[in-house]
Amino acid sequence: MSKTAVISGVTGQDGSYLAEFLLDQGYRVVGMVRRSSAPNLWRIEHLLDRIELRPADLLDQLSIVRLIEDVQPDEFYNLAAMSFVPASWDTPLLTGEFNSQGVTRVLESIRQVNPKVRMYQASSSEMYGKVRAVPQREDTPFHPRSPYGVSKVFGHYITMNYRESYGMFACSGILFNHESPRRGLEFVTRKVSDGVARIKLGFADSLALGNLDARRDWGFAGDYIKAMWLMLQQDSPDDFVVATGETHPVRELVQIAFQHADLDWEKFVKVDPRFLRPAEVDLLIGDPTKARTELGWHRDVDFKGLITMMVDADLARLEHHAVPAQPLA
Ligand code: NAP
Ligand code: GDD
């Protein structure tokens, strides 16, 4: 009997890779999508004949209950969220509704309909914020630095609380930054790979960025979604850090990306204070030892491989655009 999985956030970066992976494992995959006047299906267009899409919204408890009743899943991957950190200062209340109470709505819906459904919650390294220890592990205290980080801490603890209160199989993956050619254009890796491609092809003559000294632990999304699945295949539920164990400054990401296109980054990159944040997370570096030893998880793509893959993908995409759209940020 094949298993059934619901993925909330199936139209996002991680949802698209996870849907592909679960289909390969023989799953029936149901994607939860919110209504929009202009459907945002570009990341899953190639999967539309193999997955089912069902309407529901993190803001609407009844829609989630109905979805679980209709689909009767074995696993629920809660990837849907407002995921762009700067936007969380613009919409702190809505961010909390999605990323905090949205998680409670999913957990409570599962509890009411079928508490045996296994649930994955997308927690974030942004919860460590002003880091209390280096590297960050599962037991490192949190000190979030954005409304997004605060909202994810709530989501993390309410997942743990439903596990402990009701014995539900609910796990959080504390995932460090993971990227791909399907990353949104507003995140720094994709903004850089897209910017390099535009400059190389003559569509732009500069790229405005913010803090070049911030350091992140960056991996490839296609590797990270495998850890989500592994967490739900264990004998008992637990939380895991998923990271590479390496950290790199934004400046190094920029150097690698421009160099890959034979461009001198210092001629094109401008620092624009508009892209600085009210409070910054200066350094993230995760310790994935527990995921490696208990889940058998490892990453395949290294930092340079990730950045060059993204630049190549944006060059290939933009070569065919006569009048390319401008990036969002
Ligand atoms: P993403 O590309 O921004 O995708 C977010 C998804 O959430 C989209 O499918 C979006 O749908 C959906 N969504 C947002 N609000 C919703 C609502 N009210 N109801 C239903 N769906 C809603 O994010 P991602 O990079 O794939 O990340 C997946 C999850 O992992 C997020 O929870 C993120 O916070 C977390 N995370 C990401 C990283 C990372 O580095 N990528 C690291 C740690 C944790 P639309 O298409 O309709 O907008
Ligand atoms: N977005 C952006 N744009 N970031 C910039 C820029 C710029 O022009 N210039 C410098 N940066 C710096 C940011 O200040 C930050 O320190 C770093 O690049 C990474 O920014 P993002 O790519 O926007 O990602 P993030 O780390 O804030 O958040 C991502 O990772 C989290 C996990 O740690 C998101 O995917 C979150 O959803 C995720 O939880």
GROMACS .gro file of C-alpha atoms and ligand atoms in nm, residues 8-15 32-34 36 40 43 56-59 78-83 98-99 122-125 148 152 175-179 183-184 187 228, ligand 1:
model
   89
    8SER     CA    1   0.145   2.256   0.265
    9GLY     CA    2   0.360   2.508   0.077
   10VAL     CA    3   0.384   2.277  -0.225
   11THR     CA    4   0.418   2.580  -0.456
   12GLY     CA    5   0.731   2.694  -0.269
   13GLN     CA    6   1.094   2.597  -0.318
   14ASP     CA    7   1.103   2.309  -0.067
   15GLY     CA    8   0.752   2.187  -0.144
   32MET     CA    9  -0.231   2.220  -0.020
   33VAL     CA   10  -0.267   2.550  -0.208
   34ARG     CA   11  -0.425   2.880  -0.110
   36SER     CA   12  -0.480   3.334  -0.557
   40ASN     CA   13   0.186   3.049  -0.867
   43ARG     CA   14   0.789   2.532  -0.957
   56ALA     CA   15  -0.683   2.524   0.206
   57ASP     CA   16  -0.524   2.812   0.392
   58LEU     CA   17  -0.315   2.829   0.710
   59LEU     CA   18  -0.551   3.106   0.827
   78ASN     CA   19   0.389   2.173   0.707
   79LEU     CA   20   0.614   2.385   0.485
   80ALA     CA   21   0.375   2.675   0.426
   81ALA     CA   22   0.486   3.001   0.583
   82MET     CA   23   0.564   3.366   0.528
   83SER     CA   24   0.933   3.289   0.476
   98PHE     CA   25   0.082   3.212   0.939
   99ASN     CA   26   0.396   3.088   1.112
  122ALA     CA   27   0.957   2.354   0.912
  123SER     CA   28   1.156   2.516   1.192
  124SER     CA   29   1.445   2.747   1.113
  125SER     CA   30   1.801   2.838   1.209
  148TYR     CA   31   0.988   3.582   1.152
  152LYS     CA   32   0.912   3.019   1.415
  175LEU     CA   33   1.691   2.372   0.881
  176PHE     CA   34   1.971   2.613   0.802
  177ASN     CA   35   1.956   2.817   0.480
  178HIS     CA   36   1.901   2.603   0.173
  179GLU     CA   37   1.886   2.731  -0.180
  183ARG     CA   38   1.466   2.994  -0.469
  184GLY     CA   39   1.256   3.313  -0.461
  187PHE     CA   40   1.664   3.584  -0.115
  228MET     CA   41   1.236   1.592   0.634
  330NAP     P1   42   0.880   2.955   0.006
  330NAP     O1   43   0.946   2.920  -0.123
  330NAP     O2   44   0.862   3.097   0.045
  330NAP     O3   45   0.736   2.884   0.006
  330NAP     C1   46   0.640   2.915   0.104
  330NAP     C2   47   0.512   2.841   0.072
  330NAP     O4   48   0.414   2.869   0.173
  330NAP     C3   49   0.448   2.878  -0.062
  330NAP     O5   50   0.400   2.761  -0.124
  330NAP     C4   51   0.332   2.966  -0.019
  330NAP     O6   52   0.224   2.966  -0.110
  330NAP     C5   53   0.290   2.896   0.108
  330NAP     N1   54   0.203   2.977   0.195
  330NAP     C6   55   0.232   3.095   0.251
  330NAP     N2   56   0.129   3.138   0.325
  330NAP     C7   57   0.031   3.044   0.316
  330NAP     C8   58  -0.101   3.031   0.369
  330NAP     N3   59  -0.154   3.126   0.446
  330NAP     N4   60  -0.172   2.920   0.339
  330NAP     C9   61  -0.121   2.826   0.259
  330NAP     N5   62   0.003   2.833   0.204
  330NAP    C10   63   0.078   2.941   0.233
  330NAP     O7   64   0.958   2.884   0.128
  330NAP     P2   65   1.066   2.764   0.128
  330NAP     O8   66   1.202   2.820   0.111
  330NAP     O9   67   1.018   2.655   0.039
  330NAP    O10   68   1.057   2.719   0.282
  330NAP    C11   69   0.965   2.618   0.322
  330NAP    C12   70   0.946   2.627   0.474
  330NAP    O11   71   1.072   2.606   0.537
  330NAP    C13   72   0.895   2.762   0.525
  330NAP    O12   73   0.815   2.735   0.637
  330NAP    C14   74   1.023   2.833   0.569
  330NAP    O13   75   0.993   2.930   0.668
  330NAP    C15   76   1.103   2.716   0.622
  330NAP     N6   77   1.246   2.730   0.618
  330NAP    C16   78   1.309   2.759   0.500
  330NAP    C17   79   1.448   2.764   0.496
  330NAP    C18   80   1.520   2.794   0.368
  330NAP    O14   81   1.640   2.826   0.374
  330NAP     N7   82   1.456   2.781   0.252
  330NAP    C19   83   1.523   2.740   0.613
  330NAP    C20   84   1.455   2.709   0.731
  330NAP    C21   85   1.317   2.703   0.732
  330NAP     P3   86   0.212   3.075  -0.232
  330NAP    O15   87   0.284   3.012  -0.347
  330NAP    O16   88   0.066   3.083  -0.250
  330NAP    O17   89   0.275   3.202  -0.185
   0.00000   0.00000   0.00000
